[in-house]
Coordinates of C-alpha atoms in Angstrom, one line a residue:
Chain A
M1 CA -33.9 3.8 -27.9
M2 CA -33.8 6.8 -30.2
R3 CA -35.1 6.4 -33.5
R4 CA -32.8 7.3 -35.8
A5 CA -34.6 10.7 -38.0
Q6 CA -35.2 9.9 -41.8
I7 CA -33.7 13.5 -44.0
T8 CA -35.2 13.2 -47.7
S9 CA -34.0 15.8 -49.7
T10 CA -36.3 17.4 -51.3
S11 CA -34.3 19.0 -54.4
I12 CA -30.4 17.5 -55.9
A13 CA -28.2 20.0 -54.7
P14 CA -25.0 20.3 -57.7
T15 CA -21.9 18.3 -55.2
S16 CA -20.0 21.6 -55.4
R17 CA -22.5 23.1 -53.3
S18 CA -22.9 20.9 -51.7
A19 CA -20.0 19.8 -50.5
T20 CA -18.5 23.2 -49.9
R21 CA -21.5 23.6 -47.3
R22 CA -20.1 20.3 -45.1
R23 CA -16.9 21.5 -45.1
R24 CA -18.2 24.9 -43.6
A25 CA -20.0 22.3 -41.8
T26 CA -17.1 20.4 -40.0
L27 CA -15.0 23.3 -39.6
T28 CA -17.7 25.5 -37.5
L29 CA -18.0 21.8 -35.8
L30 CA -14.6 21.7 -35.0
L31 CA -14.2 25.5 -34.1
A32 CA -17.6 24.7 -31.4
S33 CA -15.8 22.0 -29.8
L34 CA -11.9 23.6 -30.0
P35 CA -12.6 25.5 -26.4
L36 CA -13.7 21.7 -24.4
L37 CA -11.0 20.5 -26.1
A38 CA -8.5 23.1 -25.0
I39 CA -10.0 22.5 -20.9
V40 CA -9.2 18.6 -21.5
L41 CA -5.6 19.0 -23.8
I42 CA -3.7 21.6 -22.3
P43 CA -3.5 20.2 -18.6
L44 CA -2.3 17.3 -20.4
A45 CA -0.1 19.1 -22.3
A46 CA 1.5 20.9 -19.0
L47 CA 1.7 17.8 -17.2
L48 CA 4.0 15.9 -19.8
L49 CA 6.2 19.5 -20.3
R50 CA 7.1 19.6 -17.0
V51 CA 8.7 16.3 -16.7
Q52 CA 12.9 15.4 -17.4
P53 CA 12.9 11.9 -18.7
A54 CA 16.2 11.2 -16.7
L55 CA 13.9 11.6 -13.4
L56 CA 11.6 9.8 -15.3
T57 CA 13.4 6.6 -15.3
Q58 CA 15.3 7.3 -12.2
H59 CA 11.5 7.2 -10.2
L60 CA 10.4 4.6 -12.1
F61 CA 13.2 2.0 -10.1
E62 CA 12.0 3.2 -7.2
A63 CA 11.4 0.4 -4.4
Q64 CA 7.7 3.2 -3.6
T65 CA 7.4 3.2 -6.8
R66 CA 7.6 -0.3 -8.3
Q67 CA 5.3 -1.5 -5.1
A68 CA 2.5 0.7 -5.8
I69 CA 2.5 -0.2 -10.2
A70 CA 2.5 -3.8 -9.4
L71 CA -0.1 -3.0 -6.0
S72 CA -2.8 -1.6 -8.8
L73 CA -2.5 -3.9 -11.5
T74 CA -2.8 -6.4 -9.2
T75 CA -5.9 -5.3 -7.7
T76 CA -7.2 -3.7 -10.7
A77 CA -7.5 -6.8 -12.2
M78 CA -8.9 -8.5 -9.5
A79 CA -11.9 -6.2 -9.5
T80 CA -12.5 -6.0 -12.8
L81 CA -12.0 -9.6 -13.4
L82 CA -14.7 -10.6 -10.2
A83 CA -17.1 -7.0 -11.9
L84 CA -16.8 -9.5 -14.5
L85 CA -18.5 -12.8 -12.8
G86 CA -20.4 -11.3 -10.7
G87 CA -21.5 -8.6 -13.5
T88 CA -22.5 -10.8 -15.8
P89 CA -25.5 -12.4 -15.1
L90 CA -26.6 -9.2 -13.5
A91 CA -26.3 -7.3 -16.8
Y92 CA -28.2 -10.3 -18.2
L93 CA -31.3 -10.2 -15.6
L94 CA -31.5 -6.0 -16.3
A95 CA -31.0 -6.5 -20.3
R96 CA -33.7 -9.9 -20.6
R97 CA -36.0 -9.4 -18.2
S98 CA -38.8 -7.6 -17.2
F99 CA -39.7 -7.7 -13.3
R100 CA -41.2 -5.0 -10.4
G101 CA -38.4 -2.5 -8.9
R102 CA -36.5 -3.3 -12.6
A103 CA -35.9 0.5 -13.0
A104 CA -34.8 0.4 -9.3
L105 CA -31.9 -1.4 -9.8
D106 CA -31.6 -0.2 -12.5
T107 CA -30.3 3.0 -11.2
L108 CA -29.8 1.2 -8.0
I109 CA -26.9 0.1 -10.3
D110 CA -26.0 4.5 -11.8
L111 CA -25.4 5.1 -7.7
P112 CA -21.8 5.0 -7.4
M113 CA -21.0 6.3 -10.4
V114 CA -22.3 9.6 -8.9
L115 CA -21.4 9.3 -6.1
P116 CA -18.8 10.8 -4.7
P117 CA -15.4 9.0 -4.2
S118 CA -15.4 9.8 -0.2
V119 CA -18.7 9.2 -0.4
A120 CA -18.3 5.3 -1.3
G121 CA -15.3 5.5 1.0
I122 CA -16.9 6.1 4.4
A123 CA -20.5 3.5 2.8
L124 CA -18.0 0.9 2.5
L125 CA -16.5 1.3 5.4
L126 CA -19.6 1.4 8.0
A127 CA -20.5 -2.2 6.4
F128 CA -17.3 -3.8 6.2
G129 CA -15.1 -1.7 8.9
R130 CA -14.4 -3.5 12.1
R131 CA -16.8 -1.9 13.7
G132 CA -19.9 -2.6 10.6
L133 CA -22.7 -3.5 9.7
I134 CA -21.4 -7.0 8.2
G135 CA -17.9 -6.8 9.8
Q136 CA -18.6 -7.1 13.4
Y137 CA -19.4 -11.0 12.4
L138 CA -16.3 -11.4 10.4
V139 CA -14.4 -9.6 13.0
A140 CA -15.6 -12.3 14.8
Q141 CA -15.0 -14.6 12.5
G142 CA -11.2 -13.2 12.3
I143 CA -11.4 -11.9 9.4
E144 CA -10.2 -7.9 8.3
I145 CA -11.1 -6.3 5.4
A146 CA -10.8 -2.8 6.0
F147 CA -6.9 -1.9 5.5
T148 CA -6.0 -4.9 3.8
P149 CA -5.7 -4.9 -0.1
I150 CA -8.8 -7.0 -0.1
A151 CA -10.4 -3.5 0.7
V152 CA -8.7 -2.4 -2.6
V153 CA -10.4 -4.4 -4.5
L154 CA -13.4 -4.3 -2.9
A155 CA -13.7 -0.1 -3.0
Q156 CA -12.4 -0.6 -7.5
L157 CA -15.6 -2.7 -7.5
F158 CA -18.3 -0.5 -5.9
V159 CA -17.4 2.5 -7.9
A160 CA -16.2 0.8 -10.9
A161 CA -18.4 -2.2 -10.8
P162 CA -21.5 -0.3 -12.4
F163 CA -19.5 0.4 -16.3
Y164 CA -19.3 -3.0 -16.7
I165 CA -22.9 -4.2 -16.3
K166 CA -24.8 -0.6 -17.8
A167 CA -22.2 -2.0 -20.9
A168 CA -22.8 -5.6 -20.8
A169 CA -26.6 -4.8 -20.9
A170 CA -27.3 -2.7 -22.9
G171 CA -24.7 -5.1 -25.4
F172 CA -26.8 -8.3 -24.3
A173 CA -30.1 -5.8 -25.7
A174 CA -28.8 -5.4 -28.6
V175 CA -28.9 -9.6 -29.6
D176 CA -31.2 -10.3 -32.1
R177 CA -33.8 -12.0 -30.3
E178 CA -34.6 -14.8 -33.1
L179 CA -30.5 -16.3 -33.2
E180 CA -30.5 -16.8 -29.8
Q181 CA -34.1 -18.7 -31.3
A182 CA -32.6 -20.6 -33.8
A183 CA -30.3 -21.4 -31.7
A184 CA -31.7 -23.3 -28.7
I185 CA -34.9 -24.4 -31.9
D186 CA -31.7 -26.5 -33.3
G187 CA -31.8 -28.1 -29.8
A188 CA -28.5 -25.4 -28.0
S189 CA -28.9 -25.4 -24.0
P190 CA -30.0 -22.4 -22.8
L191 CA -26.2 -22.0 -21.6
R192 CA -25.0 -22.8 -25.1
V193 CA -27.0 -19.9 -26.4
F194 CA -25.1 -18.0 -24.2
S195 CA -22.3 -19.0 -24.9
A196 CA -22.1 -19.4 -28.3
V197 CA -24.8 -16.5 -29.4
T198 CA -25.3 -14.1 -27.5
L199 CA -21.7 -13.4 -25.7
P200 CA -19.7 -13.8 -29.0
L201 CA -22.3 -10.9 -30.5
A202 CA -22.7 -9.1 -27.3
G203 CA -18.6 -9.0 -26.5
P204 CA -16.9 -6.0 -28.0
T205 CA -19.8 -4.0 -26.4
V206 CA -18.8 -6.3 -23.1
L207 CA -15.4 -5.7 -23.8
G208 CA -15.6 -2.5 -24.3
G209 CA -17.7 -2.5 -21.3
L210 CA -14.7 -4.3 -18.9
V211 CA -12.0 -2.0 -20.1
M212 CA -13.8 1.1 -18.9
T213 CA -14.0 -1.1 -15.5
W214 CA -10.6 -1.1 -15.5
A215 CA -9.7 2.1 -16.5
R216 CA -12.1 3.2 -13.5
A217 CA -10.2 1.3 -10.8
L218 CA -6.7 2.4 -11.8
G219 CA -8.2 5.6 -11.0
E220 CA -9.6 5.4 -8.0
F221 CA -8.3 6.9 -4.7
G222 CA -11.4 8.8 -2.5
A223 CA -13.0 5.4 -1.4
T224 CA -9.6 2.9 -1.1
I225 CA -8.2 6.1 1.3
I226 CA -10.7 5.8 3.6
F227 CA -11.7 2.5 3.4
A228 CA -8.5 0.9 2.5
G229 CA -6.1 3.6 4.5
N230 CA -2.4 3.7 2.6
F231 CA 0.7 1.4 3.3
P232 CA 2.9 1.2 1.1
G233 CA 3.1 -2.6 -0.7
R234 CA -0.2 -3.4 1.2
T235 CA -3.0 -0.7 0.1
Q236 CA -0.8 2.3 -1.7
T237 CA -2.3 2.3 -5.5
M238 CA -0.7 4.6 -8.0
P239 CA -3.2 7.1 -7.4
L240 CA -2.9 7.4 -3.0
A241 CA 0.8 6.8 -3.6
I242 CA 1.0 10.3 -6.8
Y243 CA -1.5 11.7 -3.8
I244 CA 0.4 11.9 -0.6
G245 CA 4.1 12.4 -2.9
F246 CA 3.2 15.1 -3.7
E247 CA 5.4 17.1 -1.4
L248 CA 8.0 15.5 -0.4
A249 CA 8.4 13.9 -4.3
F250 CA 6.8 15.9 -6.5
E251 CA 8.7 14.1 -9.2
R252 CA 7.5 10.8 -7.8
A253 CA 4.3 11.7 -8.4
L254 CA 4.8 12.8 -11.9
T255 CA 5.9 9.7 -12.8
L256 CA 3.0 8.0 -11.6
A257 CA 0.8 10.3 -13.4
L258 CA 2.6 9.9 -16.2
I259 CA 2.4 5.7 -16.1
L260 CA -0.7 6.1 -15.0
L261 CA -1.5 8.6 -18.3
A262 CA 0.5 6.0 -20.5
C263 CA -1.4 2.6 -19.2
S264 CA -4.8 3.6 -19.7
F265 CA -4.1 6.3 -23.1
G266 CA -2.3 3.0 -24.7
V267 CA -4.5 0.4 -22.8
L268 CA -8.5 2.5 -24.1
L269 CA -7.0 2.7 -27.8
T270 CA -5.9 -0.9 -28.5
V271 CA -8.5 -1.7 -27.2
K272 CA -11.1 0.3 -29.5
R273 CA -8.3 -0.2 -32.3
L274 CA -8.8 -4.8 -31.5
L275 CA -13.0 -4.4 -31.5
G276 CA -12.9 -1.8 -34.8
Q277 CA -14.9 0.4 -31.9
T278 CA -12.9 3.8 -32.6
L279 CA -15.6 6.7 -34.7
R280 CA -16.1 6.3 -38.4
P281 CA -17.7 8.8 -40.1
L282 CA -20.8 8.0 -41.4
Chain B
M1 CA -25.2 27.8 -37.9
A2 CA -25.6 31.2 -37.2
R3 CA -27.3 30.4 -33.4
L4 CA -25.1 27.3 -32.8
L5 CA -21.9 29.8 -33.4
G6 CA -24.3 32.6 -31.2
C7 CA -24.6 30.1 -28.3
M8 CA -21.6 28.9 -28.4
L9 CA -19.9 32.9 -28.3
L10 CA -23.0 33.3 -25.1
L11 CA -20.8 30.5 -23.5
L12 CA -17.5 32.1 -23.7
G13 CA -18.6 35.1 -23.0
W14 CA -20.1 33.4 -19.8
L15 CA -16.8 31.3 -19.2
T16 CA -13.8 34.2 -19.5
A17 CA -16.5 35.7 -16.9
C18 CA -16.6 32.9 -14.5
A19 CA -12.7 32.7 -14.8
S20 CA -12.5 36.3 -14.2
T21 CA -14.5 36.0 -10.8
E22 CA -12.3 33.4 -10.1
R23 CA -8.9 35.2 -9.3
T24 CA -10.8 36.9 -6.7
G25 CA -11.3 33.9 -5.3
G26 CA -13.5 31.3 -5.8
L27 CA -17.3 32.7 -5.4
A28 CA -18.5 36.0 -7.5
A29 CA -17.9 38.3 -4.6
P30 CA -17.7 41.5 -6.2
E31 CA -14.4 43.0 -4.0
T32 CA -16.7 46.7 -4.1
A33 CA -20.2 44.5 -2.1
T34 CA -18.7 44.1 1.2
G35 CA -17.4 47.9 0.6
S36 CA -13.2 48.6 1.2
Q37 CA -12.3 45.2 2.3
G38 CA -13.1 42.1 0.4
E39 CA -11.9 39.3 0.9
L40 CA -9.0 37.5 3.1
I41 CA -8.1 34.0 1.7
V42 CA -6.5 32.1 5.0
F43 CA -4.4 28.6 4.5
A44 CA -4.5 26.7 7.2
A45 CA -3.6 23.4 9.2
A46 CA -6.0 20.4 9.3
S47 CA -5.4 21.1 13.4
L48 CA -5.7 25.0 13.0
S49 CA -9.9 24.2 11.2
E50 CA -11.9 25.4 14.6
A51 CA -10.0 27.1 16.5
F52 CA -9.2 30.3 12.9
Q53 CA -12.9 29.9 12.1
E54 CA -13.6 31.2 15.5
I55 CA -10.7 33.5 15.2
G56 CA -12.6 34.3 11.9
R57 CA -15.8 34.7 12.6
T58 CA -14.4 37.5 15.2
F59 CA -12.1 39.2 12.5
E60 CA -15.0 39.1 9.9
A61 CA -17.3 40.7 12.3
Q62 CA -14.7 43.7 13.3
Q63 CA -12.8 44.3 10.1
G64 CA -16.4 43.7 7.9
A65 CA -14.8 41.8 5.8
R66 CA -15.1 37.8 4.1
V67 CA -12.5 36.0 5.9
V68 CA -12.3 31.8 3.3
F69 CA -10.6 29.6 4.7
N70 CA -8.5 26.7 2.5
F71 CA -7.7 23.8 5.3
A72 CA -5.3 21.0 4.3
G73 CA -2.8 19.3 4.9
S74 CA 0.2 21.6 5.8
Q75 CA 2.3 19.8 2.8
Q76 CA -0.4 20.4 -0.1
L77 CA -1.2 24.2 0.6
A78 CA 2.4 24.7 0.6
Q79 CA 2.2 22.1 -2.6
Q80 CA -0.7 24.4 -4.0
L81 CA 1.3 27.4 -2.7
A82 CA 4.1 26.4 -4.6
Q83 CA 2.1 25.9 -8.2
G84 CA 0.6 29.5 -7.2
A85 CA -2.8 29.5 -5.1
P86 CA -4.3 32.7 -4.4
A87 CA -3.3 33.3 -0.8
D88 CA -3.1 36.4 1.7
V89 CA -1.7 34.6 5.2
F90 CA -0.5 30.6 5.5
A91 CA -0.3 29.3 8.4
S92 CA 1.3 25.6 8.6
A93 CA 2.0 23.3 10.9
N94 CA 5.3 23.1 11.2
R95 CA 9.1 24.6 10.2
A96 CA 9.4 22.9 6.8
Q97 CA 6.4 23.1 4.8
M98 CA 6.9 27.0 5.7
E99 CA 9.7 27.4 4.1
A100 CA 8.8 24.8 0.7
A101 CA 6.3 28.1 0.4
M102 CA 8.9 30.3 1.2
S103 CA 11.9 28.2 -1.2
A104 CA 9.0 28.9 -3.9
G105 CA 9.1 32.7 -3.7
R106 CA 5.3 33.3 -2.0
I107 CA 6.3 34.0 1.5
A108 CA 9.5 36.4 2.1
A109 CA 12.3 34.8 4.0
G110 CA 11.5 36.0 8.4
S111 CA 8.8 37.0 8.3
E112 CA 7.6 34.5 9.7
R113 CA 5.7 33.8 13.7
I114 CA 5.5 31.4 16.2
F115 CA 1.6 32.1 17.2
A116 CA 0.8 28.6 18.7
R117 CA 2.6 25.2 20.0
N118 CA 1.2 21.9 19.6
R119 CA 1.4 18.6 21.8
L120 CA 1.5 14.6 20.5
V121 CA -1.0 12.4 22.8
V122 CA -2.3 9.0 21.6
I123 CA -5.2 8.3 21.4
V124 CA -7.3 5.2 22.0
A125 CA -11.3 3.6 20.6
P126 CA -13.8 4.8 22.4
D127 CA -14.8 1.0 23.4
N128 CA -11.4 -0.6 23.8
S129 CA -11.2 -2.8 23.0
A130 CA -7.4 -4.2 22.6
A131 CA -7.1 -2.8 26.3
L132 CA -4.3 0.0 25.6
R133 CA -3.7 1.4 29.5
Q134 CA -0.3 2.5 28.3
L135 CA 2.1 3.5 25.4
R136 CA 3.9 0.1 26.0
D137 CA 0.6 -1.9 25.0
L138 CA 0.9 -0.5 21.4
A139 CA 4.1 -2.3 20.8
R140 CA 1.7 -5.9 21.5
P141 CA 1.0 -7.4 18.5
G142 CA -2.7 -7.4 16.8
V143 CA -3.1 -4.0 18.2
H144 CA -4.1 -1.7 15.0
V145 CA -2.1 1.7 14.5
V146 CA -2.9 4.8 12.3
L147 CA -0.1 7.2 11.8
A148 CA -0.4 10.3 9.8
A149 CA 2.1 9.7 6.9
K150 CA 5.5 11.0 7.0
E151 CA 5.0 13.5 4.5
V152 CA 2.2 15.3 7.3
P153 CA 3.9 17.4 10.2
V154 CA 1.6 15.4 12.7
G155 CA 3.8 12.1 10.7
R156 CA 7.0 13.1 11.3
Y157 CA 6.5 14.3 14.9
S158 CA 4.9 10.8 15.5
L159 CA 7.3 9.2 14.1
E160 CA 10.6 11.5 16.1
A161 CA 8.7 10.3 19.0
L162 CA 9.2 6.8 18.5
D163 CA 12.5 7.1 17.8
K164 CA 13.0 8.9 21.3
L165 CA 11.3 5.9 23.1
A166 CA 13.8 4.2 21.1
A167 CA 16.5 5.5 22.0
D168 CA 15.9 5.3 26.3
P169 CA 16.3 2.2 27.3
G170 CA 13.2 1.8 29.1
Y171 CA 11.2 1.5 25.4
G172 CA 14.5 0.4 22.9
R173 CA 14.0 0.1 19.8
A174 CA 12.4 -3.4 19.7
F175 CA 9.5 -1.0 21.3
R176 CA 10.0 0.7 17.9
D177 CA 9.9 -1.6 15.9
A178 CA 7.1 -3.8 17.0
V179 CA 4.8 -0.1 17.5
L180 CA 5.4 0.5 13.2
R181 CA 4.5 -3.1 12.8
N182 CA 1.2 -2.6 13.5
V183 CA 0.9 0.9 12.1
V184 CA -2.6 0.0 9.3
S185 CA -2.2 2.1 7.3
Y186 CA -0.4 6.3 7.0
E187 CA -2.9 9.3 7.1
E188 CA -3.0 11.9 4.7
N189 CA -4.3 14.2 7.3
V190 CA -4.5 14.4 10.9
R191 CA -8.5 14.5 10.8
A192 CA -8.4 11.2 9.2
V193 CA -7.0 9.6 11.8
L194 CA -8.7 10.9 14.8
S195 CA -11.7 9.3 12.8
K196 CA -10.2 6.2 11.9
V197 CA -9.7 5.6 16.1
A198 CA -13.5 8.0 16.5
L199 CA -15.0 5.2 14.8
G200 CA -12.7 2.1 16.0
E201 CA -11.8 0.7 12.6
A202 CA -8.0 1.1 14.4
D203 CA -7.1 0.4 18.1
A204 CA -5.0 3.5 18.5
G205 CA -3.4 6.7 16.7
V206 CA -1.0 9.7 16.9
V207 CA -2.9 13.4 16.3
Y208 CA -2.1 16.8 18.6
V209 CA -3.5 17.4 21.5
S210 CA -5.6 19.9 19.7
D211 CA -7.4 17.5 17.5
I212 CA -9.4 15.8 20.0
A213 CA -12.6 17.8 20.4
P214 CA -14.6 19.0 23.8
G215 CA -16.5 15.7 24.6
S216 CA -14.7 13.8 22.2
E217 CA -14.7 10.2 23.0
V218 CA -11.7 8.6 22.5
G219 CA -8.8 7.9 25.1
R220 CA -5.5 9.3 25.6
I221 CA -2.4 7.8 26.5
E222 CA -0.3 10.6 27.5
I223 CA 3.3 10.7 26.1
P224 CA 5.6 11.7 28.7
D225 CA 7.5 15.5 28.1
A226 CA 10.7 13.6 27.4
F227 CA 9.9 11.9 24.4
N228 CA 7.1 14.2 23.4
V229 CA 7.5 16.8 20.1
V230 CA 6.2 19.8 20.9
A231 CA 5.1 21.3 17.4
E232 CA 5.8 24.7 16.6
Y233 CA 2.8 27.0 13.9
P234 CA 4.5 29.5 12.3
I235 CA 2.4 32.0 10.2
A236 CA 3.0 34.8 7.9
P237 CA 1.3 37.0 5.4
V238 CA 1.6 35.4 1.1
R239 CA 4.3 38.1 -0.2
D240 CA 2.1 38.5 -3.3
A241 CA -1.3 38.7 -1.3
R242 CA -3.7 41.0 -2.9
Q243 CA -5.3 42.1 1.0
P244 CA -2.0 42.5 2.1
E245 CA -3.0 44.7 5.4
L246 CA -6.1 42.8 5.9
A247 CA -2.8 39.9 5.9
Q248 CA -1.4 41.5 8.5
Q249 CA -4.6 42.7 10.4
F250 CA -5.4 38.4 10.7
I251 CA -1.9 37.9 11.7
A252 CA -2.6 40.3 14.7
A253 CA -5.2 38.9 15.8
V254 CA -3.8 35.6 15.6
F255 CA -1.7 36.6 18.0
S256 CA -4.0 39.1 20.1
P257 CA -5.3 38.1 23.3
A258 CA -8.5 37.1 22.8
G259 CA -7.1 35.3 19.3
Q260 CA -4.7 33.4 21.8
A261 CA -7.6 32.3 24.2
T262 CA -9.3 30.9 21.2
L263 CA -6.2 28.9 20.5
Q264 CA -5.5 27.7 24.3
R265 CA -9.5 26.1 24.5
Y266 CA -8.4 24.7 22.0
N267 CA -5.6 22.3 23.3
F268 CA -3.3 24.2 22.0
L269 CA -0.3 26.1 23.6
P270 CA -0.3 29.8 23.4
V271 CA 2.8 31.8 22.7
Q272 CA 3.8 34.6 24.7
P273 CA 4.4 37.3 21.9

């Protein structure tokens, strides 16, 4: 944890001068932020400017577009739910228990976030594919994963779950332990303490992590195309439809790209609003 | 504060320097470094990877120029060209993508020439656990087939071949529909089809004959000529090439006896210019 620096002012400057200085500093900061802002915003603007509204609505009602949107929404919802169920105990473990190998486990969870997505896809295929480490036994039981919607969910879970785990762990770590102890002294069971004290207090951070996981899953491409393949209506999520549609259906790809952008932006913004997590100047 | 601004200026300077080397084709290789020659950027279909790399190595040794390849699905290359990507030569796996690059104004109409031909073949997984022996077996329920997406030349050829089979009384439409029901994925390019069959994740796939590397473990089922689709590969210089002379020389190298022999070694059908 970083300690907050103590600022002690030795002389009290007249307010007008310090205000001017503050304004100048703000302006400098703004100028310094421009290059990176431009790199982020200009491509997005280019995307928006290229779209013809008439075509947008036309492509919106095409079967392949609708299939991709529906598949993306269902698989990402599933992946987010699984991240919540499977990731919460793990996050709690990381936040509250010290054990040997904790640092290694923590780093291991970071890995999928930095792996190239195609590596994730190959790894998943070698694990759960028909000839995979585990997949070969599943096939013997008649369970096939590769090239199915389940593979899509697994790919999303693999790359996106760490976002939730990390955020939830940070949230749990920040909860005041004394409040939990007080509840425990009053006779609440550990599970009750968790659901009535820990979770509500860590709530905003946890929810924020969940949304990041969902957004990352929505944009997942590399692992999906390798592990789940590309089949319209079965494994072709929005990012896959955008990539494949780049040539024959450039306008359709654009339409999907825009929907994806609007979805991500809208949800991220809404959640930030709800949580009051928007950056407030100190 | 002044120091921060100084840092920002330095960073900006570095960014613009990067941007200016970017225009010379990625790596910061000043054009003078390789004598008067410089760097040739070749956009080529994924199926040409090995053959073109070999032709490129010979070309580099002879011309003293660097050849930078961009291998991808032809449809992606055409799209990149349409979006203004810098390139000197474009070699496509079909006419349609060459024409796409033409209508985008990057290739002059009539400047393209067919330099190689290719045909389709069915590949089966190395262990062939599905016991596929003949084309007919592809229609058996439960067989996992991967094809290239119809947006990729080889994908469209595969569907054409299936249509030809459907028109044949010996196979019929039921055969085609059964095979299409067995398709589990439409891959983004021909190499992805090959990889998934080679891994055994799919039982069979349709690729170009030239995609099967010598010594590859995948099995083959031939598609008779009557149903096969002959793919034609056109090559052309890019209109606004930064290396127009080198571009012409590279195309000449592809048509040279040595170049054609290389293509043949990688299972392409050479053309007689």
